[in-house]
């Protein structure tokens, strides 16, 4: 599920395993569920599994033809049952279509952009976003008020995030909304914390995400690591808690941003909980390292659908974009479309 698949063998093996899990977890309640929306409050290891990818029936074993649960049901997640009620009591509606897009930060001093070169300057680019189980403490967490060394992390530039942000901005403006795009050195921690971002309907952050399994408070997202007068460029979970958000949707188009330390009864603690605490009723996160190109395609289609009508919901828009990606065949394997899940409010 979390590996880039090739050939028919992986599809058949995945279908068997996924169907077995479906029969254990969902099928006992299938008659009551029907084709209604599913609100998932998972426990234990199920926090790391996208229910949308469950295969509900046996049949053809090529990826586009599998009977994924997403084809029949809209799925949304919550850290706990009580969180949804609290969200609805405290959430404040934001009118309009204003969007903030943060993408393509500068990760090291060797990047020509760190010296003022243009955005098109050549630099090696990564195909996937993020590092699996990285030690964010030793590599990024510089003392407060200092700048993290540019050589501390060997993070490749994510050119796809720039294209992603520009395409989404174009869609936003075409629909009558306003899009503010922070790229390069402007995609920095200080600007995020100092700016008034309550006015945006959507905050979209496309960059590397780091997971620290041993010290979850140091899980976070990587913004520009050079040229910072304050902060180190790495926005940790504990720093996100202190943000003042009013955006109905925060989308983290990064690596493994949904993971964190498991706490029974309250789901998984991580950036998801932090952004919700900071004021975002709905948070989109990824469950594993995501492919850069397919993610850009998925996100662009997601926003195209979300902006198409005033009352379009994030969950319905994401489901439609995922189904379209499956039908497109090129990225039909769950590795490409399933890692992104929406947590919190679904309206």
mmCIF file of C-alpha atoms in Angstrom:
data_model
loop_
_atom_site.group_PDB
_atom_site.id
_atom_site.type_symbol
_atom_site.label_atom_id
_atom_site.label_comp_id
_atom_site.label_asym_id
_atom_site.label_seq_id
_atom_site.Cartn_x
_atom_site.Cartn_y
_atom_site.Cartn_z
ATOM 1 C CA UNK A 1 0.000 0.000 0.000
ATOM 2 C CA UNK A 2 2.773 2.442 0.882
ATOM 3 C CA UNK A 3 5.179 1.395 -1.879
ATOM 4 C CA UNK A 4 5.187 2.481 -5.514
ATOM 5 C CA UNK A 5 3.618 -0.577 -7.240
ATOM 6 C CA UNK A 6 4.415 -2.227 -10.557
ATOM 7 C CA UNK A 7 2.942 -5.284 -12.260
ATOM 8 C CA UNK A 8 -0.118 -7.422 -11.551
ATOM 9 C CA UNK A 9 1.383 -9.330 -8.624
ATOM 10 C CA UNK A 10 1.273 -6.443 -6.132
ATOM 11 C CA UNK A 11 -2.311 -5.622 -7.145
ATOM 12 C CA UNK A 12 -3.526 -9.165 -6.497
ATOM 13 C CA UNK A 13 -1.735 -9.377 -3.153
ATOM 14 C CA UNK A 14 -3.068 -5.994 -2.113
ATOM 15 C CA UNK A 15 -6.625 -6.912 -3.123
ATOM 16 C CA UNK A 16 -6.541 -10.063 -1.001
ATOM 17 C CA UNK A 17 -5.149 -8.336 2.079
ATOM 18 C CA UNK A 18 -7.397 -5.302 1.731
ATOM 19 C CA UNK A 19 -10.537 -7.404 1.305
ATOM 20 C CA UNK A 20 -9.637 -9.441 4.381
ATOM 21 C CA UNK A 21 -9.315 -6.252 6.408
ATOM 22 C CA UNK A 22 -12.610 -4.935 5.039
ATOM 23 C CA UNK A 23 -14.422 -8.112 6.061
ATOM 24 C CA UNK A 24 -13.045 -7.792 9.572
ATOM 25 C CA UNK A 25 -13.546 -4.077 10.157
ATOM 26 C CA UNK A 26 -16.417 -2.816 7.979
ATOM 27 C CA UNK A 27 -18.466 -5.708 6.595
ATOM 28 C CA UNK A 28 -20.175 -6.576 9.916
ATOM 29 C CA UNK A 29 -21.896 -3.170 9.729
ATOM 30 C CA UNK A 30 -22.222 -3.021 5.928
ATOM 31 C CA UNK A 31 -26.028 -3.377 5.876
ATOM 32 C CA UNK A 32 -26.447 -0.416 8.221
ATOM 33 C CA UNK A 33 -23.855 1.664 6.405
ATOM 34 C CA UNK A 34 -25.096 1.176 2.860
ATOM 35 C CA UNK A 35 -23.705 3.991 0.729
ATOM 36 C CA UNK A 36 -23.840 6.592 3.492
ATOM 37 C CA UNK A 37 -20.937 8.705 4.673
ATOM 38 C CA UNK A 38 -18.569 6.943 7.072
ATOM 39 C CA UNK A 39 -17.123 8.786 10.074
ATOM 40 C CA UNK A 40 -14.085 6.822 11.225
ATOM 41 C CA UNK A 41 -12.766 7.094 14.770
ATOM 42 C CA UNK A 42 -10.022 4.507 14.499
ATOM 43 C CA UNK A 43 -8.009 2.802 17.197
ATOM 44 C CA UNK A 44 -4.515 1.359 17.260
ATOM 45 C CA UNK A 45 -2.966 0.443 13.933
ATOM 46 C CA UNK A 46 -6.137 1.358 12.035
ATOM 47 C CA UNK A 47 -5.147 5.004 12.469
ATOM 48 C CA UNK A 48 -2.547 4.417 9.766
ATOM 49 C CA UNK A 49 -4.861 2.772 7.216
ATOM 50 C CA UNK A 50 -7.000 4.752 4.736
ATOM 51 C CA UNK A 51 -10.414 3.050 4.782
ATOM 52 C CA UNK A 52 -11.067 4.405 1.280
ATOM 53 C CA UNK A 53 -8.620 1.813 -0.048
ATOM 54 C CA UNK A 54 -10.480 -1.177 1.421
ATOM 55 C CA UNK A 55 -11.524 -3.628 -1.290
ATOM 56 C CA UNK A 56 -15.153 -4.564 -0.660
ATOM 57 C CA UNK A 57 -15.546 -7.518 -3.032
ATOM 58 C CA UNK A 58 -13.523 -10.021 -5.013
ATOM 59 C CA UNK A 59 -13.203 -9.675 -8.777
ATOM 60 C CA UNK A 60 -10.659 -8.342 -11.276
ATOM 61 C CA UNK A 61 -7.330 -7.660 -9.608
ATOM 62 C CA UNK A 62 -6.010 -4.786 -11.707
ATOM 63 C CA UNK A 63 -5.852 -1.549 -9.733
ATOM 64 C CA UNK A 64 -8.444 0.474 -11.720
ATOM 65 C CA UNK A 65 -11.055 -2.311 -11.459
ATOM 66 C CA UNK A 66 -10.821 -3.063 -7.739
ATOM 67 C CA UNK A 67 -13.984 -2.456 -5.705
ATOM 68 C CA UNK A 68 -12.565 0.242 -3.444
ATOM 69 C CA UNK A 69 -14.746 1.508 -0.615
ATOM 70 C CA UNK A 70 -14.228 5.055 -1.896
ATOM 71 C CA UNK A 71 -16.265 4.143 -4.977
ATOM 72 C CA UNK A 72 -19.401 3.685 -2.850
ATOM 73 C CA UNK A 73 -18.846 5.719 0.307
ATOM 74 C CA UNK A 74 -17.571 9.113 1.371
ATOM 75 C CA UNK A 75 -15.108 8.738 4.256
ATOM 76 C CA UNK A 76 -14.052 11.257 6.899
ATOM 77 C CA UNK A 77 -12.007 10.807 10.060
ATOM 78 C CA UNK A 78 -11.987 12.258 13.568
ATOM 79 C CA UNK A 79 -9.523 11.952 16.459
ATOM 80 C CA UNK A 80 -12.475 11.172 18.744
ATOM 81 C CA UNK A 81 -16.252 11.413 18.736
ATOM 82 C CA UNK A 82 -16.181 14.428 21.044
ATOM 83 C CA UNK A 83 -13.945 16.454 18.726
ATOM 84 C CA UNK A 84 -16.622 16.850 16.040
ATOM 85 C CA UNK A 85 -19.063 18.332 18.555
ATOM 86 C CA UNK A 86 -16.453 20.782 19.832
ATOM 87 C CA UNK A 87 -15.557 21.813 16.276
ATOM 88 C CA UNK A 88 -19.160 22.706 15.505
ATOM 89 C CA UNK A 89 -19.477 24.765 18.676
ATOM 90 C CA UNK A 90 -16.335 26.812 18.087
ATOM 91 C CA UNK A 91 -15.848 27.004 14.302
ATOM 92 C CA UNK A 92 -16.406 30.400 12.682
ATOM 93 C CA UNK A 93 -17.446 30.517 9.015
ATOM 94 C CA UNK A 94 -15.114 32.284 6.601
ATOM 95 C CA UNK A 95 -16.796 33.843 3.597
ATOM 96 C CA UNK A 96 -15.363 34.022 0.101
ATOM 97 C CA UNK A 97 -12.764 31.952 -1.700
ATOM 98 C CA UNK A 98 -9.528 33.437 -0.395
ATOM 99 C CA UNK A 99 -6.704 30.937 -0.350
ATOM 100 C CA UNK A 100 -3.140 30.901 0.967
ATOM 101 C CA UNK A 101 -0.670 28.599 -0.762
ATOM 102 C CA UNK A 102 2.779 27.933 0.698
ATOM 103 C CA UNK A 103 5.136 25.855 -1.440
ATOM 104 C CA UNK A 104 8.633 25.205 -2.802
ATOM 105 C CA UNK A 105 10.690 26.482 0.168
ATOM 106 C CA UNK A 106 14.481 26.809 0.071
ATOM 107 C CA UNK A 107 15.985 23.930 2.046
ATOM 108 C CA UNK A 108 19.731 24.571 1.882
ATOM 109 C CA UNK A 109 22.311 27.226 1.137
ATOM 110 C CA UNK A 110 23.447 25.557 -2.087
ATOM 111 C CA UNK A 111 20.078 26.322 -3.675
ATOM 112 C CA UNK A 112 20.636 29.255 -6.090
ATOM 113 C CA UNK A 113 17.467 30.869 -4.730
ATOM 114 C CA UNK A 114 19.219 31.305 -1.370
ATOM 115 C CA UNK A 115 21.480 33.840 -3.086
ATOM 116 C CA UNK A 116 18.707 35.628 -4.909
ATOM 117 C CA UNK A 117 18.663 33.602 -8.138
ATOM 118 C CA UNK A 118 15.415 33.056 -10.014
ATOM 119 C CA UNK A 119 12.963 30.313 -9.225
ATOM 120 C CA UNK A 120 13.790 28.404 -12.397
ATOM 121 C CA UNK A 121 17.415 27.835 -11.360
ATOM 122 C CA UNK A 122 18.450 24.223 -11.719
ATOM 123 C CA UNK A 123 18.653 22.031 -8.649
ATOM 124 C CA UNK A 124 18.062 18.337 -8.031
ATOM 125 C CA UNK A 125 14.406 17.643 -7.357
ATOM 126 C CA UNK A 126 12.805 14.844 -5.354
ATOM 127 C CA UNK A 127 10.113 12.499 -6.652
ATOM 128 C CA UNK A 128 8.595 12.023 -3.211
ATOM 129 C CA UNK A 129 7.857 14.402 -0.385
ATOM 130 C CA UNK A 130 9.369 13.922 3.040
ATOM 131 C CA UNK A 131 11.591 11.591 5.017
ATOM 132 C CA UNK A 132 10.335 8.446 6.675
ATOM 133 C CA UNK A 133 10.781 8.385 10.455
ATOM 134 C CA UNK A 134 13.387 11.144 10.376
ATOM 135 C CA UNK A 135 15.033 12.498 13.502
ATOM 136 C CA UNK A 136 13.770 16.037 13.318
ATOM 137 C CA UNK A 137 15.360 16.789 16.669
ATOM 138 C CA UNK A 138 18.981 16.306 15.683
ATOM 139 C CA UNK A 139 18.726 17.483 12.096
ATOM 140 C CA UNK A 140 16.459 20.496 12.235
ATOM 141 C CA UNK A 141 15.614 21.549 15.759
ATOM 142 C CA UNK A 142 18.018 24.416 16.299
ATOM 143 C CA UNK A 143 17.797 26.426 19.525
ATOM 144 C CA UNK A 144 15.098 29.064 19.607
ATOM 145 C CA UNK A 145 16.051 32.213 17.755
ATOM 146 C CA UNK A 146 18.803 30.609 15.681
ATOM 147 C CA UNK A 147 18.908 29.521 12.084
ATOM 148 C CA UNK A 148 19.142 25.831 11.308
ATOM 149 C CA UNK A 149 22.307 25.070 9.327
ATOM 150 C CA UNK A 150 21.643 24.726 5.629
ATOM 151 C CA UNK A 151 23.584 21.473 5.571
ATOM 152 C CA UNK A 152 21.712 19.958 8.514
ATOM 153 C CA UNK A 153 19.139 18.323 6.280
ATOM 154 C CA UNK A 154 19.720 16.907 2.836
ATOM 155 C CA UNK A 155 16.257 17.669 1.522
ATOM 156 C CA UNK A 156 15.778 17.795 -2.225
ATOM 157 C CA UNK A 157 13.789 20.610 -3.743
ATOM 158 C CA UNK A 158 10.164 19.801 -4.583
ATOM 159 C CA UNK A 159 9.571 21.445 -7.958
ATOM 160 C CA UNK A 160 6.170 19.802 -8.191
ATOM 161 C CA UNK A 161 4.897 21.803 -5.238
ATOM 162 C CA UNK A 162 5.534 25.043 -7.113
ATOM 163 C CA UNK A 163 3.511 23.869 -10.094
ATOM 164 C CA UNK A 164 0.848 22.588 -7.722
ATOM 165 C CA UNK A 165 0.527 25.942 -5.955
ATOM 166 C CA UNK A 166 0.472 27.947 -9.180
ATOM 167 C CA UNK A 167 -2.202 25.738 -10.732
ATOM 168 C CA UNK A 168 -4.378 25.923 -7.623
ATOM 169 C CA UNK A 169 -3.936 29.708 -7.512
ATOM 170 C CA UNK A 170 -5.044 29.937 -11.132
ATOM 171 C CA UNK A 171 -8.149 27.864 -10.361
ATOM 172 C CA UNK A 172 -8.938 30.048 -7.360
ATOM 173 C CA UNK A 173 -8.700 33.286 -9.328
ATOM 174 C CA UNK A 174 -10.725 31.840 -12.199
ATOM 175 C CA UNK A 175 -13.511 31.041 -9.737
ATOM 176 C CA UNK A 176 -13.558 34.629 -8.467
ATOM 177 C CA UNK A 177 -11.403 34.133 -5.396
ATOM 178 C CA UNK A 178 -8.111 35.600 -4.255
ATOM 179 C CA UNK A 179 -4.968 33.488 -3.977
ATOM 180 C CA UNK A 180 -1.854 34.542 -2.102
ATOM 181 C CA UNK A 181 1.161 32.393 -2.999
ATOM 182 C CA UNK A 182 4.284 32.258 -0.831
ATOM 183 C CA UNK A 183 7.198 30.600 -2.605
ATOM 184 C CA UNK A 184 10.981 30.317 -2.251
ATOM 185 C CA UNK A 185 12.389 32.273 0.725
ATOM 186 C CA UNK A 186 8.953 33.779 1.306
ATOM 187 C CA UNK A 187 7.701 30.329 2.347
ATOM 188 C CA UNK A 188 9.143 30.783 5.814
ATOM 189 C CA UNK A 189 8.110 30.135 9.384
ATOM 190 C CA UNK A 190 8.286 33.752 10.540
ATOM 191 C CA UNK A 191 5.831 34.918 7.890
ATOM 192 C CA UNK A 192 3.366 32.167 8.812
ATOM 193 C CA UNK A 193 3.427 33.070 12.491
ATOM 194 C CA UNK A 194 3.376 36.851 11.983
ATOM 195 C CA UNK A 195 0.690 37.120 9.281
ATOM 196 C CA UNK A 196 -3.072 37.300 9.730
ATOM 197 C CA UNK A 197 -4.148 34.019 8.177
ATOM 198 C CA UNK A 198 -7.643 33.906 9.680
ATOM 199 C CA UNK A 199 -9.071 35.501 6.537
ATOM 200 C CA UNK A 200 -8.340 32.517 4.303
ATOM 201 C CA UNK A 201 -10.906 29.865 3.514
ATOM 202 C CA UNK A 202 -8.093 27.416 2.735
ATOM 203 C CA UNK A 203 -4.455 27.259 3.822
ATOM 204 C CA UNK A 204 -2.511 24.859 1.596
ATOM 205 C CA UNK A 205 1.042 23.907 2.579
ATOM 206 C CA UNK A 206 3.040 21.835 0.086
ATOM 207 C CA UNK A 207 6.479 20.807 1.303
ATOM 208 C CA UNK A 208 8.394 18.057 3.085
ATOM 209 C CA UNK A 209 6.968 16.770 6.349
ATOM 210 C CA UNK A 210 9.021 15.001 8.997
ATOM 211 C CA UNK A 211 7.865 12.399 11.481
ATOM 212 C CA UNK A 212 9.696 11.834 14.742
ATOM 213 C CA UNK A 213 8.279 8.622 16.179
ATOM 214 C CA UNK A 214 10.114 8.839 19.505
ATOM 215 C CA UNK A 215 9.375 12.492 20.228
ATOM 216 C CA UNK A 216 6.101 13.360 18.458
ATOM 217 C CA UNK A 217 6.257 16.997 19.522
ATOM 218 C CA UNK A 218 9.101 17.360 17.025
ATOM 219 C CA UNK A 219 7.028 16.102 14.122
ATOM 220 C CA UNK A 220 6.450 18.994 11.756
ATOM 221 C CA UNK A 221 6.642 20.589 8.338
ATOM 222 C CA UNK A 222 9.770 22.032 6.742
ATOM 223 C CA UNK A 223 9.630 25.597 5.467
ATOM 224 C CA UNK A 224 12.567 27.661 4.225
ATOM 225 C CA UNK A 225 15.626 26.651 6.254
ATOM 226 C CA UNK A 226 17.841 29.550 5.174
ATOM 227 C CA UNK A 227 17.566 33.308 5.427
ATOM 228 C CA UNK A 228 15.523 33.208 8.634
ATOM 229 C CA UNK A 229 15.930 36.126 11.030
ATOM 230 C CA UNK A 230 13.789 34.336 13.593
ATOM 231 C CA UNK A 231 12.840 30.688 13.949
ATOM 232 C CA UNK A 232 14.637 27.747 12.407
ATOM 233 C CA UNK A 233 12.325 27.100 9.454
ATOM 234 C CA UNK A 234 10.959 23.880 10.917
ATOM 235 C CA UNK A 235 7.392 24.269 12.201
ATOM 236 C CA UNK A 236 6.938 21.687 14.926
ATOM 237 C CA UNK A 237 3.669 20.378 16.270
ATOM 238 C CA UNK A 238 4.007 22.363 19.491
ATOM 239 C CA UNK A 239 4.488 25.555 17.460
ATOM 240 C CA UNK A 240 1.410 24.849 15.345
ATOM 241 C CA UNK A 241 -0.695 24.691 18.524
ATOM 242 C CA UNK A 242 0.088 28.391 19.050
ATOM 243 C CA UNK A 243 -1.175 29.545 15.642
ATOM 244 C CA UNK A 244 -4.430 31.505 15.430
ATOM 245 C CA UNK A 245 -6.310 29.973 12.524
ATOM 246 C CA UNK A 246 -9.804 30.581 11.257
ATOM 247 C CA UNK A 247 -9.538 28.663 7.999
ATOM 248 C CA UNK A 248 -12.237 26.020 7.438
ATOM 249 C CA UNK A 249 -9.653 23.828 5.694
ATOM 250 C CA UNK A 250 -5.918 23.357 6.180
ATOM 251 C CA UNK A 251 -4.406 21.015 3.599
ATOM 252 C CA UNK A 252 -0.961 19.591 4.322
ATOM 253 C CA UNK A 253 0.309 18.327 0.994
ATOM 254 C CA UNK A 254 3.397 16.769 2.563
ATOM 255 C CA UNK A 255 4.799 13.486 3.826
ATOM 256 C CA UNK A 256 3.284 11.484 6.677
ATOM 257 C CA UNK A 257 1.763 14.575 8.270
ATOM 258 C CA UNK A 258 -1.138 12.607 9.722
ATOM 259 C CA UNK A 259 0.990 10.405 11.920
ATOM 260 C CA UNK A 260 1.885 10.978 15.520
ATOM 261 C CA UNK A 261 1.918 9.349 18.915
ATOM 262 C CA UNK A 262 -1.007 7.035 19.514
ATOM 263 C CA UNK A 263 -3.141 7.750 22.557
ATOM 264 C CA UNK A 264 -6.012 5.336 23.107
ATOM 265 C CA UNK A 265 -9.442 6.936 23.242
ATOM 266 C CA UNK A 266 -8.345 10.017 21.362
ATOM 267 C CA UNK A 267 -6.935 8.585 18.143
ATOM 268 C CA UNK A 268 -3.535 9.775 16.924
ATOM 269 C CA UNK A 269 -1.805 12.920 18.137
ATOM 270 C CA UNK A 270 0.140 14.828 15.501
ATOM 271 C CA UNK A 271 -0.091 17.802 13.219
ATOM 272 C CA UNK A 272 -3.736 16.941 12.649
ATOM 273 C CA UNK A 273 -4.644 17.638 16.265
ATOM 274 C CA UNK A 274 -2.385 20.687 16.377
ATOM 275 C CA UNK A 275 -4.009 22.409 13.398
ATOM 276 C CA UNK A 276 -7.490 21.572 14.672
ATOM 277 C CA UNK A 277 -6.620 23.026 18.079
ATOM 278 C CA UNK A 278 -5.308 26.148 16.331
ATOM 279 C CA UNK A 279 -8.714 26.673 14.729
ATOM 280 C CA UNK A 280 -8.995 24.583 11.541
ATOM 281 C CA UNK A 281 -12.207 22.465 11.563
ATOM 282 C CA UNK A 282 -10.987 20.262 8.712
ATOM 283 C CA UNK A 283 -7.396 19.153 8.147
ATOM 284 C CA UNK A 284 -6.140 17.203 5.147
ATOM 285 C CA UNK A 285 -3.086 15.073 5.856
ATOM 286 C CA UNK A 286 -1.076 12.248 4.309
ATOM 287 C CA UNK A 287 -0.346 8.865 5.879
ATOM 288 C CA UNK A 288 2.860 8.016 4.016
ATOM 289 C CA UNK A 289 5.521 9.511 1.751
ATOM 290 C CA UNK A 290 3.690 10.767 -1.300
ATOM 291 C CA UNK A 291 4.756 10.925 -4.941
ATOM 292 C CA UNK A 292 5.315 14.522 -6.025
ATOM 293 C CA UNK A 293 3.772 14.444 -9.520
ATOM 294 C CA UNK A 294 0.669 12.407 -8.681
ATOM 295 C CA UNK A 295 0.063 14.513 -5.577
ATOM 296 C CA UNK A 296 0.142 17.705 -7.629
ATOM 297 C CA UNK A 297 -2.402 16.190 -10.034
ATOM 298 C CA UNK A 298 -4.671 15.022 -7.207
ATOM 299 C CA UNK A 299 -4.582 18.343 -5.392
ATOM 300 C CA UNK A 300 -5.293 20.343 -8.529
ATOM 301 C CA UNK A 301 -8.332 18.199 -9.322
ATOM 302 C CA UNK A 302 -9.486 18.359 -5.686
ATOM 303 C CA UNK A 303 -9.510 22.154 -5.684
ATOM 304 C CA UNK A 304 -11.103 22.335 -9.112
ATOM 305 C CA UNK A 305 -14.054 20.429 -7.666
ATOM 306 C CA UNK A 306 -14.052 22.266 -4.327
ATOM 307 C CA UNK A 307 -14.181 25.671 -6.025
ATOM 308 C CA UNK A 308 -16.747 24.668 -8.640
ATOM 309 C CA UNK A 309 -19.764 25.356 -6.410
ATOM 310 C CA UNK A 310 -20.170 27.515 -3.277
ATOM 311 C CA UNK A 311 -21.367 24.644 -1.094
ATOM 312 C CA UNK A 312 -18.966 21.929 -2.254
ATOM 313 C CA UNK A 313 -17.585 19.993 0.713
ATOM 314 C CA UNK A 314 -13.916 19.000 1.038
ATOM 315 C CA UNK A 315 -14.769 15.342 1.647
ATOM 316 C CA UNK A 316 -17.017 15.031 -1.412
ATOM 317 C CA UNK A 317 -14.464 16.883 -3.542
ATOM 318 C CA UNK A 318 -11.603 14.661 -2.380
ATOM 319 C CA UNK A 319 -13.614 11.511 -3.012
ATOM 320 C CA UNK A 320 -14.460 12.637 -6.553
ATOM 321 C CA UNK A 321 -10.804 13.488 -7.249
ATOM 322 C CA UNK A 322 -9.657 10.100 -5.946
ATOM 323 C CA UNK A 323 -12.197 8.225 -8.067
ATOM 324 C CA UNK A 324 -11.101 10.218 -11.118
ATOM 325 C CA UNK A 325 -7.466 9.293 -10.442
ATOM 326 C CA UNK A 326 -8.410 5.614 -10.194
ATOM 327 C CA UNK A 327 -10.297 5.829 -13.483
ATOM 328 C CA UNK A 328 -7.337 7.523 -15.127
ATOM 329 C CA UNK A 329 -5.373 4.271 -14.643
ATOM 330 C CA UNK A 330 -1.900 5.856 -14.590
ATOM 331 C CA UNK A 331 -2.182 6.519 -10.856
ATOM 332 C CA UNK A 332 -4.873 3.950 -10.051
ATOM 333 C CA UNK A 333 -2.856 2.182 -7.339
ATOM 334 C CA UNK A 334 -3.772 3.308 -3.798
ATOM 335 C CA UNK A 335 -0.155 4.342 -3.258
ATOM 336 C CA UNK A 336 -0.908 7.482 -5.274
ATOM 337 C CA UNK A 337 -4.424 8.513 -4.246
ATOM 338 C CA UNK A 338 -5.153 6.877 -0.872
ATOM 339 C CA UNK A 339 -2.648 8.527 1.511
ATOM 340 C CA UNK A 340 -4.612 11.758 1.723
ATOM 341 C CA UNK A 341 -7.381 11.733 4.316
ATOM 342 C CA UNK A 342 -9.585 14.486 5.698
ATOM 343 C CA UNK A 343 -9.991 14.786 9.444
ATOM 344 C CA UNK A 344 -12.697 16.714 11.291
ATOM 345 C CA UNK A 345 -15.727 18.527 9.881
ATOM 346 C CA UNK A 346 -17.166 17.188 6.614
ATOM 347 C CA UNK A 347 -19.726 19.884 5.770
#
